[in-house]
Short mmCIF file of C-alpha atoms in Angstrom, two decimals:
data_model
loop_
_atom_site.label_atom_id
_atom_site.label_comp_id
_atom_site.label_asym_id
_atom_site.label_seq_id
_atom_site.Cartn_x
_atom_site.Cartn_y
_atom_site.Cartn_z
CA UNK A 23 -0.02 -0.03 0.03
CA UNK A 24 2.85 2.35 0.66
CA UNK A 25 3.62 2.23 -3.01
CA UNK A 26 0.85 4.72 -3.68
CA UNK A 27 2.87 7.27 -1.65
CA UNK A 28 6.15 6.75 -3.65
CA UNK A 29 4.21 6.40 -6.89
CA UNK A 30 2.23 9.60 -6.29
CA UNK A 31 5.42 11.44 -5.41
CA UNK A 32 7.03 10.35 -8.66
CA UNK A 33 3.90 11.13 -10.74
CA UNK A 34 3.42 14.58 -9.23
CA UNK A 35 6.70 15.87 -7.77
CA UNK A 36 5.23 19.36 -7.58
CA UNK A 37 2.55 18.25 -5.19
CA UNK A 38 3.14 18.32 -1.49
CA UNK A 39 2.50 14.68 -0.58
CA UNK A 40 1.68 14.10 3.13
CA UNK A 41 4.36 12.18 5.06
CA UNK A 42 2.01 9.28 5.68
CA UNK A 43 4.10 6.32 4.32
CA UNK A 44 4.68 4.98 7.88
CA UNK A 45 0.95 5.31 8.70
CA UNK A 46 0.00 3.42 5.46
CA UNK A 47 2.61 0.75 6.30
CA UNK A 48 2.04 0.28 10.05
CA UNK A 49 -1.70 1.13 10.34
CA UNK A 50 -3.63 0.82 7.07
CA UNK A 51 -1.72 -2.15 5.78
CA UNK A 52 -1.92 -3.99 9.11
CA UNK A 53 -5.67 -3.21 9.53
CA UNK A 54 -6.23 -4.36 5.92
CA UNK A 55 -4.51 -7.70 6.67
CA UNK A 56 -6.53 -8.10 9.81
CA UNK A 57 -9.74 -7.31 7.94
CA UNK A 58 -8.93 -9.94 5.28
CA UNK A 59 -8.27 -12.60 7.86
CA UNK A 60 -4.48 -12.49 7.82
CA UNK A 61 -3.47 -10.88 11.02
CA UNK A 62 0.18 -10.75 12.22
CA UNK A 63 -0.75 -13.46 14.83
CA UNK A 64 -2.36 -15.87 12.35
CA UNK A 65 0.40 -18.48 12.80
CA UNK A 66 1.91 -19.93 15.96
CA UNK A 67 4.58 -22.60 16.53
CA UNK A 68 3.37 -26.16 16.74
CA UNK A 69 3.64 -27.76 20.11
CA UNK A 70 4.03 -31.31 21.23
CA UNK A 71 6.77 -34.04 20.90
CA UNK A 72 6.63 -34.16 17.10
CA UNK A 73 5.47 -30.55 16.56
CA UNK A 74 7.51 -28.82 13.88
CA UNK A 75 7.00 -25.62 11.95
CA UNK A 76 3.89 -23.41 12.47
CA UNK A 77 0.17 -23.94 12.45
CA UNK A 78 -2.64 -21.44 11.52
CA UNK A 79 -4.82 -20.69 14.53
CA UNK A 80 -8.62 -20.80 14.45
CA UNK A 81 -9.95 -17.20 14.04
CA UNK A 82 -13.29 -15.54 14.91
CA UNK A 83 -12.91 -12.83 12.31
CA UNK A 84 -14.16 -10.22 14.75
CA UNK A 85 -12.63 -7.37 12.77
CA UNK A 86 -14.90 -8.01 9.77
CA UNK A 87 -17.80 -8.71 12.00
CA UNK A 88 -17.31 -5.37 13.75
CA UNK A 89 -17.00 -3.47 10.47
CA UNK A 90 -20.09 -5.15 8.95
CA UNK A 91 -22.04 -4.39 12.09
CA UNK A 92 -21.14 -0.71 11.90
CA UNK A 93 -21.95 -0.59 8.20
CA UNK A 94 -25.29 -2.28 8.96
CA UNK A 95 -26.05 0.22 11.68
CA UNK A 96 -25.08 3.06 9.47
CA UNK A 97 -27.26 1.89 6.55
CA UNK A 98 -29.99 0.03 8.51
CA UNK A 99 -32.68 2.45 7.28
CA UNK A 100 -33.40 3.96 3.96
CA UNK A 101 -31.38 7.00 2.80
CA UNK A 102 -33.87 9.45 1.28
CA UNK A 103 -32.46 11.86 -1.28
CA UNK A 104 -34.20 15.17 -1.91
CA UNK A 105 -33.34 17.59 -4.69
CA UNK A 106 -34.76 21.06 -5.43
CA UNK A 107 -35.54 19.86 -8.99
CA UNK A 108 -37.59 16.73 -9.59
CA UNK A 109 -35.66 16.12 -12.79
CA UNK A 110 -32.32 16.32 -10.80
CA UNK A 111 -33.61 13.90 -8.19
CA UNK A 112 -34.87 11.37 -10.75
CA UNK A 113 -31.50 11.56 -12.65
CA UNK A 114 -29.39 11.14 -9.50
CA UNK A 115 -31.38 8.12 -8.23
CA UNK A 116 -31.17 6.50 -11.72
CA UNK A 117 -27.38 6.99 -11.89
CA UNK A 118 -26.95 5.52 -8.42
CA UNK A 119 -29.16 2.57 -9.34
CA UNK A 120 -27.24 1.93 -12.59
CA UNK A 121 -23.99 1.88 -10.68
CA UNK A 122 -25.20 -0.40 -7.95
CA UNK A 123 -24.89 2.00 -5.11
CA UNK A 124 -27.59 0.46 -2.87
CA UNK A 125 -26.01 -3.01 -3.29
CA UNK A 126 -22.44 -1.89 -2.93
CA UNK A 127 -22.90 0.63 -0.15
CA UNK A 128 -22.81 -1.92 2.76
CA UNK A 129 -19.42 -3.36 1.42
CA UNK A 130 -18.06 0.12 0.77
CA UNK A 131 -18.83 1.31 4.32
CA UNK A 132 -17.53 -1.99 5.82
CA UNK A 133 -14.08 -1.48 4.16
CA UNK A 134 -14.19 2.18 5.03
CA UNK A 135 -14.58 1.33 8.65
CA UNK A 136 -11.77 -1.23 8.33
CA UNK A 137 -9.26 1.05 6.60
CA UNK A 138 -10.27 4.45 7.96
CA UNK A 139 -12.00 5.86 4.94
CA UNK A 140 -13.13 5.56 1.40
CA UNK A 141 -14.10 7.70 -1.67
CA UNK A 142 -16.66 7.70 -4.36
CA UNK A 143 -15.12 8.83 -7.64
CA UNK A 144 -17.45 10.23 -10.22
CA UNK A 145 -16.40 10.29 -13.89
CA UNK A 146 -17.84 10.42 -17.35
CA UNK A 147 -17.29 7.45 -19.57
CA UNK A 148 -18.65 7.64 -23.20
CA UNK A 149 -21.19 10.33 -22.28
CA UNK A 150 -22.49 8.31 -19.25
CA UNK A 151 -21.93 9.25 -15.64
CA UNK A 152 -20.29 6.38 -13.63
CA UNK A 153 -19.32 5.86 -10.02
CA UNK A 154 -16.19 4.02 -8.78
CA UNK A 155 -15.86 2.94 -5.20
CA UNK A 156 -12.26 3.53 -3.79
CA UNK A 157 -10.90 2.16 -0.54
CA UNK A 158 -8.42 4.13 1.64
CA UNK A 159 -5.44 2.14 0.44
CA UNK A 160 -5.87 3.59 -3.07
CA UNK A 161 -6.40 7.25 -2.13
CA UNK A 162 -4.29 10.03 -0.64
CA UNK A 163 -6.08 13.19 0.56
CA UNK A 164 -3.85 16.17 -0.13
CA UNK A 165 -6.11 19.18 0.59
CA UNK A 166 -9.21 20.17 2.50
CA UNK A 167 -11.64 23.05 2.32
CA UNK A 168 -14.80 24.22 3.93
CA UNK A 169 -16.73 21.30 2.39
CA UNK A 170 -14.20 18.70 3.62
CA UNK A 171 -11.61 16.85 1.54
CA UNK A 172 -11.44 18.55 -1.88
CA UNK A 173 -8.08 17.42 -3.26
CA UNK A 174 -6.54 14.02 -3.49
CA UNK A 175 -4.56 11.49 -5.54
CA UNK A 176 -6.09 8.18 -6.73
CA UNK A 177 -3.94 5.26 -7.62
CA UNK A 178 -5.03 2.19 -9.61
CA UNK A 179 -3.50 -0.79 -11.41
CA UNK A 180 -4.84 -2.67 -14.36
CA UNK A 181 -3.89 -4.98 -17.24
CA UNK A 182 -4.21 -4.11 -20.87
CA UNK A 183 -2.93 -6.20 -23.69
CA UNK A 184 -0.84 -8.39 -21.45
CA UNK A 185 0.85 -5.43 -19.86
CA UNK A 186 0.47 -4.02 -16.38
CA UNK A 187 -0.04 -0.30 -15.84
CA UNK A 188 -0.39 2.06 -12.95
CA UNK A 189 -2.52 5.17 -13.33
CA UNK A 190 -2.33 8.10 -10.93
CA UNK A 191 -4.96 10.85 -10.95
CA UNK A 192 -4.70 14.10 -9.08
CA UNK A 193 -8.00 15.80 -8.38
CA UNK A 194 -8.11 19.38 -7.33
CA UNK A 195 -9.85 22.74 -7.60
CA UNK A 196 -8.44 25.68 -9.52
CA UNK A 197 -10.18 28.98 -9.96
CA UNK A 198 -13.40 27.49 -8.47
CA UNK A 199 -13.60 24.60 -10.90
CA UNK A 200 -12.43 20.98 -10.98
CA UNK A 201 -9.09 19.98 -12.55
CA UNK A 202 -7.71 16.43 -13.01
CA UNK A 203 -4.10 15.63 -13.91
CA UNK A 204 -3.16 12.09 -14.96
CA UNK A 205 0.12 10.11 -15.18
CA UNK A 206 0.44 6.62 -16.61
CA UNK A 207 3.30 4.25 -15.83
CA UNK A 208 4.07 0.76 -17.07
CA UNK A 209 4.70 -1.81 -14.30
CA UNK A 210 7.52 -4.31 -14.40
CA UNK A 211 8.43 -6.53 -11.58
CA UNK A 212 5.81 -4.99 -9.35
CA UNK A 213 7.49 -1.54 -9.57
CA UNK A 214 6.92 1.51 -11.71
CA UNK A 215 8.95 1.45 -14.87
CA UNK A 216 8.76 4.10 -17.54
CA UNK A 217 6.07 6.83 -17.91
CA UNK A 218 4.04 6.61 -21.08
CA UNK A 219 1.44 9.00 -22.56
CA UNK A 220 -2.09 8.51 -21.26
CA UNK A 221 -3.51 8.68 -24.86
CA UNK A 222 -1.44 5.59 -25.77
CA UNK A 223 -3.70 3.41 -23.58
CA UNK A 224 -6.88 5.54 -23.02
CA UNK A 225 -7.89 6.97 -26.39
CA UNK A 226 -9.46 10.39 -26.07
CA UNK A 227 -8.24 10.93 -22.50
CA UNK A 228 -5.72 13.64 -21.93
CA UNK A 229 -3.13 14.14 -19.20
CA UNK A 230 -4.95 17.22 -17.97
CA UNK A 231 -8.69 17.88 -17.90
CA UNK A 232 -10.42 21.06 -16.76
CA UNK A 233 -14.12 21.31 -16.16
CA UNK A 234 -15.16 24.97 -15.97
CA UNK A 235 -18.82 24.16 -15.07
CA UNK A 236 -17.83 21.74 -12.32
CA UNK A 237 -17.78 23.83 -9.11
CA UNK A 238 -17.38 20.68 -6.87
CA UNK A 239 -14.75 18.02 -6.63
CA UNK A 240 -15.35 14.95 -8.78
CA UNK A 241 -15.23 12.66 -5.74
CA UNK A 242 -16.78 12.41 -2.31
CA UNK A 243 -14.80 11.24 0.73
CA UNK A 244 -15.99 9.39 3.79
CA UNK A 245 -14.10 9.30 7.00
CA UNK A 246 -15.39 7.40 10.07
CA UNK A 247 -16.14 9.38 13.10
CA UNK A 248 -13.43 9.80 15.72
CA UNK A 249 -10.04 11.38 15.92
CA UNK A 250 -6.98 9.81 14.29
CA UNK A 251 -4.79 9.54 17.41
CA UNK A 252 -2.17 7.58 15.56
CA UNK A 253 -1.33 10.38 13.10
CA UNK A 254 -1.88 13.79 14.56
CA UNK A 255 -3.08 16.35 12.02
CA UNK A 256 -3.62 13.70 9.30
CA UNK A 257 -6.38 14.08 6.84
CA UNK A 258 -6.66 10.20 6.80
CA UNK A 259 -9.29 8.54 9.00
CA UNK A 260 -8.61 5.73 11.42
CA UNK A 261 -9.84 2.14 11.32
CA UNK A 262 -12.54 1.44 13.81
CA UNK A 263 -10.37 -1.39 15.28
CA UNK A 264 -6.93 0.29 14.99
CA UNK A 265 -6.87 0.75 18.81
CA UNK A 266 -8.34 -2.67 19.50
CA UNK A 267 -5.71 -5.04 17.88
CA UNK A 268 -4.71 -6.49 21.28
CA UNK A 269 -8.43 -7.40 22.04
CA UNK A 270 -8.75 -8.90 18.53
CA UNK A 271 -5.66 -11.03 19.16
CA UNK A 272 -7.00 -12.16 22.53
CA UNK A 273 -10.32 -13.07 20.95
CA UNK A 274 -8.55 -15.27 18.34
CA UNK A 275 -6.34 -16.88 20.99
CA UNK A 276 -9.48 -17.66 23.02
CA UNK A 277 -11.40 -19.01 20.09
CA UNK A 278 -8.40 -21.11 19.04
CA UNK A 279 -8.31 -22.63 22.54
CA UNK A 280 -12.03 -23.25 22.37
CA UNK A 281 -11.57 -25.03 19.02
CA UNK A 282 -8.62 -27.09 20.18
CA UNK A 283 -10.66 -28.09 23.25
CA UNK A 284 -12.65 -30.45 21.05
CA UNK A 285 -9.45 -31.83 19.54
CA UNK A 286 -7.58 -32.38 22.79
CA UNK A 287 -10.72 -33.46 24.60
CA UNK A 288 -11.61 -36.30 22.27
CA UNK A 289 -12.47 -39.64 23.82
CA UNK A 290 -9.42 -41.39 25.18
CA UNK A 291 -9.12 -44.86 26.89
CA UNK A 292 -6.19 -46.50 28.77
CA UNK A 293 -5.73 -50.22 27.96
CA UNK A 294 -3.30 -52.73 29.29
CA UNK A 295 -0.22 -53.29 27.31
CA UNK A 296 -1.22 -56.95 26.66
CA UNK A 297 -4.17 -55.63 24.55
CA UNK A 298 -1.86 -53.72 22.25
CA UNK A 299 -0.96 -55.26 18.93
CA UNK A 300 1.82 -54.52 16.52
CA UNK A 301 1.89 -54.36 12.71
CA UNK A 302 4.92 -54.09 10.45
CA UNK A 303 4.90 -51.75 7.43
CA UNK A 304 6.02 -54.04 4.48
CA UNK A 305 7.54 -51.09 2.61
CA UNK A 306 9.48 -49.37 5.37
CA UNK A 307 9.70 -52.15 8.03
CA UNK A 308 8.47 -49.74 10.61
CA UNK A 309 6.59 -51.29 13.53
CA UNK A 310 3.36 -49.55 14.71
CA UNK A 311 1.44 -50.33 17.85
CA UNK A 312 -2.34 -49.99 17.92
CA UNK A 313 -5.43 -51.25 19.79
CA UNK A 314 -8.02 -53.02 17.74
CA UNK A 315 -11.41 -51.46 18.71
CA UNK A 316 -13.33 -53.66 16.23
CA UNK A 317 -12.07 -56.99 17.73
CA UNK A 318 -15.05 -58.80 19.15
CA UNK A 319 -13.67 -62.40 19.67
CA UNK A 320 -12.26 -64.00 22.70
CA UNK A 321 -8.54 -63.63 23.25
CA UNK A 322 -6.28 -65.64 25.63
CA UNK A 323 -4.18 -63.04 27.51
CA UNK A 324 -1.52 -63.77 30.10
CA UNK A 325 -1.89 -61.66 33.28
CA UNK A 326 -1.47 -62.00 37.06
CA UNK A 327 -4.01 -59.48 38.21
CA UNK A 328 -7.59 -58.90 37.05
CA UNK A 329 -6.90 -55.14 37.37
CA UNK A 330 -4.37 -55.42 34.50
CA UNK A 331 -7.16 -56.19 32.02
CA UNK A 332 -9.37 -53.19 33.06
CA UNK A 333 -9.95 -50.60 30.30
CA UNK A 334 -10.15 -47.15 31.78
CA UNK A 335 -11.90 -44.13 30.23
CA UNK A 336 -9.58 -41.09 30.61
CA UNK A 337 -11.63 -38.56 28.58
CA UNK A 338 -11.22 -34.92 29.66
CA UNK A 339 -14.18 -32.71 30.37
CA UNK A 340 -14.77 -30.03 27.80
CA UNK A 341 -14.56 -26.41 29.27
CA UNK A 342 -17.20 -24.95 26.91
CA UNK A 343 -18.82 -22.52 29.39
CA UNK A 344 -15.55 -21.11 30.54
CA UNK A 345 -14.46 -20.36 26.97
CA UNK A 346 -17.85 -18.80 26.05
CA UNK A 347 -17.71 -16.56 29.16
CA UNK A 348 -14.17 -15.48 28.27
CA UNK A 349 -15.03 -14.72 24.67
CA UNK A 350 -18.13 -12.71 25.64
CA UNK A 351 -16.08 -10.70 28.13
CA UNK A 352 -13.56 -9.87 25.40
CA UNK A 353 -16.48 -9.04 23.01
CA UNK A 354 -17.72 -6.53 25.60
CA UNK A 355 -14.29 -5.03 25.82
CA UNK A 356 -14.21 -4.72 22.04
CA UNK A 357 -17.69 -3.03 22.07
CA UNK A 358 -16.41 -0.56 24.65
CA UNK A 359 -13.28 0.27 22.56
CA UNK A 360 -15.35 0.68 19.34
CA UNK A 361 -17.96 2.90 20.77
CA UNK A 362 -20.73 0.28 20.99
CA UNK A 363 -22.92 -0.65 23.88
CA UNK A 364 -22.04 -3.74 25.98
CA UNK A 365 -23.68 -6.88 24.48
CA UNK A 366 -24.04 -5.46 20.90
CA UNK A 367 -21.63 -8.25 19.80
CA UNK A 368 -22.39 -11.56 21.59
CA UNK A 369 -20.95 -15.11 21.15
CA UNK A 370 -24.02 -17.00 22.37
CA UNK A 371 -27.48 -17.08 20.94
CA UNK A 372 -29.40 -16.91 24.17
CA UNK A 373 -29.07 -13.17 24.34
CA UNK A 374 -30.59 -12.87 20.88
CA UNK A 375 -29.79 -10.21 18.28
CA UNK A 376 -30.32 -6.53 18.97
CA UNK A 377 -32.76 -5.08 16.38
CA UNK A 378 -32.45 -1.49 15.16
CA UNK A 379 -35.66 -0.65 16.95
CA UNK A 380 -34.11 -1.80 20.28
CA UNK A 381 -31.05 0.34 19.60
CA UNK A 382 -33.23 3.25 18.77
CA UNK A 383 -35.40 2.95 21.85
CA UNK A 384 -32.62 3.84 24.35
CA UNK A 385 -29.82 6.46 24.36
CA UNK A 386 -26.94 4.04 24.19
CA UNK A 387 -23.37 4.41 23.03
CA UNK A 388 -24.27 2.38 19.95
CA UNK A 389 -26.99 4.93 19.05
CA UNK A 390 -24.64 7.83 19.56
CA UNK A 391 -21.97 6.15 17.34
CA UNK A 392 -24.52 5.25 14.70
CA UNK A 393 -25.96 8.76 14.47
CA UNK A 394 -22.52 10.41 14.28
CA UNK A 395 -21.49 8.17 11.40
CA UNK A 396 -24.81 8.57 9.72
CA UNK A 397 -24.26 12.28 9.54
CA UNK A 398 -20.99 11.70 7.80
CA UNK A 399 -22.54 9.07 5.46
CA UNK A 400 -25.26 11.56 4.56
CA UNK A 401 -22.60 14.15 3.75
CA UNK A 402 -20.83 11.62 1.51
CA UNK A 403 -24.10 10.87 -0.42
CA UNK A 404 -24.88 14.54 -0.70
CA UNK A 405 -21.47 15.43 -2.21
CA UNK A 406 -21.62 12.40 -4.60
CA UNK A 407 -25.16 13.32 -5.78
CA UNK A 408 -24.18 16.94 -6.28
CA UNK A 409 -21.22 15.82 -8.42
CA UNK A 410 -23.43 13.42 -10.40
CA UNK A 411 -25.95 16.21 -11.14
CA UNK A 412 -23.14 18.50 -12.29
CA UNK A 413 -21.75 15.79 -14.59
CA UNK A 414 -25.32 15.23 -15.90
CA UNK A 415 -25.39 18.97 -16.81
CA UNK A 416 -22.06 18.74 -18.50
CA UNK A 417 -23.36 15.82 -20.58
CA UNK A 418 -26.46 17.73 -21.55
CA UNK A 419 -28.75 15.33 -19.71
CA UNK A 420 -29.92 18.11 -17.31
CA UNK A 421 -30.41 21.77 -17.82
CA UNK A 422 -27.95 24.20 -16.20
CA UNK A 423 -29.54 25.32 -12.91
CA UNK A 424 -28.78 25.53 -9.21
CA UNK A 425 -28.10 22.23 -7.43
CA UNK A 426 -29.56 21.78 -4.03
CA UNK A 427 -29.31 18.36 -2.35
CA UNK A 428 -30.37 16.97 1.03
CA UNK A 429 -29.99 13.45 2.32
CA UNK A 430 -31.82 12.17 5.37
CA UNK A 431 -32.07 8.71 6.90
CA UNK A 432 -35.68 7.79 7.54
CA UNK A 433 -36.84 6.52 10.87
CA UNK A 434 -38.20 3.30 9.39
CA UNK A 435 -36.27 0.66 11.36
CA UNK A 436 -35.81 -3.13 10.89
CA UNK A 437 -37.78 -4.35 13.92
CA UNK A 438 -38.59 -7.71 15.38
CA UNK A 439 -42.13 -8.74 14.21
CA UNK A 440 -42.67 -10.80 17.36
CA UNK A 441 -41.82 -7.68 19.50
CA UNK A 442 -44.37 -5.67 17.63
CA UNK A 443 -47.11 -8.36 18.04
CA UNK A 444 -46.41 -8.75 21.73
CA UNK A 445 -46.47 -5.11 22.42
CA UNK A 446 -49.86 -4.67 20.74
CA UNK A 447 -51.30 -7.67 22.50
CA UNK A 448 -50.27 -6.13 25.87
CA UNK A 449 -51.77 -2.77 24.89
CA UNK A 450 -55.06 -4.33 23.88
CA UNK A 451 -55.27 -6.29 27.15
CA UNK A 452 -54.59 -3.08 29.01
CA UNK A 453 -57.31 -1.28 27.15
CA UNK A 454 -54.92 1.28 25.72
CA UNK A 455 -55.52 0.75 21.98
CA UNK A 456 -58.35 -0.79 20.04
CA UNK A 457 -58.14 -4.23 18.38
CA UNK A 458 -58.34 -2.54 14.92
CA UNK A 459 -55.28 -0.41 15.65
CA UNK A 460 -53.38 -3.49 16.96
CA UNK A 461 -54.13 -5.46 13.81
CA UNK A 462 -53.15 -2.52 11.62
CA UNK A 463 -49.74 -2.32 13.39
CA UNK A 464 -49.15 -6.02 13.50
CA UNK A 465 -50.07 -6.82 9.86
CA UNK A 466 -49.11 -3.38 8.43
CA UNK A 467 -52.46 -2.99 6.69
CA UNK A 468 -55.10 -0.38 6.20
CA UNK A 469 -58.02 0.16 8.57
CA UNK A 470 -60.50 -1.43 6.20
CA UNK A 471 -58.34 -4.56 5.92
CA UNK A 472 -58.00 -4.68 9.75
CA UNK A 473 -61.77 -4.59 10.22
CA UNK A 474 -62.34 -7.33 7.55
CA UNK A 475 -59.69 -9.47 9.34
CA UNK A 476 -61.45 -9.07 12.73
CA UNK A 477 -64.83 -9.93 11.09
CA UNK A 478 -63.30 -13.12 9.77
CA UNK A 479 -61.98 -13.94 13.23
CA UNK A 480 -65.33 -13.43 14.82
CA UNK A 481 -67.00 -15.52 12.15
CA UNK A 482 -64.59 -18.39 12.72
CA UNK A 483 -65.14 -18.21 16.50
CA UNK A 484 -68.93 -18.42 16.03
CA UNK A 485 -68.59 -21.54 13.80
CA UNK A 486 -66.40 -23.26 16.32
CA UNK A 487 -68.98 -22.74 19.19
#
């Protein structure tokens, strides 16, 4: 990942690149490997008499679970987009739909939480507006303004005609309009080789593009809430688990011990030596000793004491509850470090899953964290939609007029249906609401449908009497 720093410095020597190479290498790269399931502690030395080399420990993958949970909480309800012009709103929604925003948003936010940020790059390809989803490892923010990050460098690699290339794009604002500079390099041996003209690979694309009518950056940046305490003054965000790596390691150690408990605790019996047989390998001549568990015939064995023939069960008791309690304690610590309420992540199923309605019903740390990140997510979508509309105006798909965008997350929550039904039953029994209102809430139907349903219920009761 640190290659983007050196590559960007070579592509744009006149640009002041932030001194973030150490942060990329020690934080973003490490968090990326943990998120992908390849943490630094993934392998441990084998133990035992014949243990040689290393073995891969069993992992819980809590880093990805945490990022997916935060992404789900951020995007658990519908994001409603409002534009001043109905034509602009319809156009923006269509472009987002064509580029799979609603399907890709959860994965985008999950990686953004894992790596400390992400960007949505807007571009025009063949007269059509397109959206590219960029992770933090491929983007360097180089400047900020009143509206957030407004300048940055994107790095990407691709294959074309059997050759590998690296493209660097510098996005910025000059004179109140967007400007993009591009540099293209051929890759050899995993490193940048020679610079080649952009037009040689991308026909019709120049090394510099200016957009006089584009008064906003052609990208939108999302940075998770919270201060980057590992790089003071940095424009880069921080992974949601960058300060929790010790807890994640402890969780994997506990889960590995829990998994090996079933291996080491397999059924074992102690048998007298006279019951052990030997067999010779005809190829190697090696003698192996074994106990024939399938032997069901009588055997004449020489022994002085009856106790010598006794077969003893020496199976160890599995410590399941102790491991579960330890893992849940570590999960509570992880929730505390990540700004979530205790019990948001749970290893057992008895506690159940917290629904979004339960989170909304109380002022918890999870609710505060969710609302803070939702505000930043709404800002990301607003900036992206504003850029999409401006690009549509450049392409002639929309008339030139003022752009006014607002994004709000609706209060519609993913609730537990059983919880809704139980609550309405209790309200009816207490005489606080009518049966019609309870049926409307439980079945999500109109008043007419609720009345007809109650009439059917009364008719069935009369027939059963």
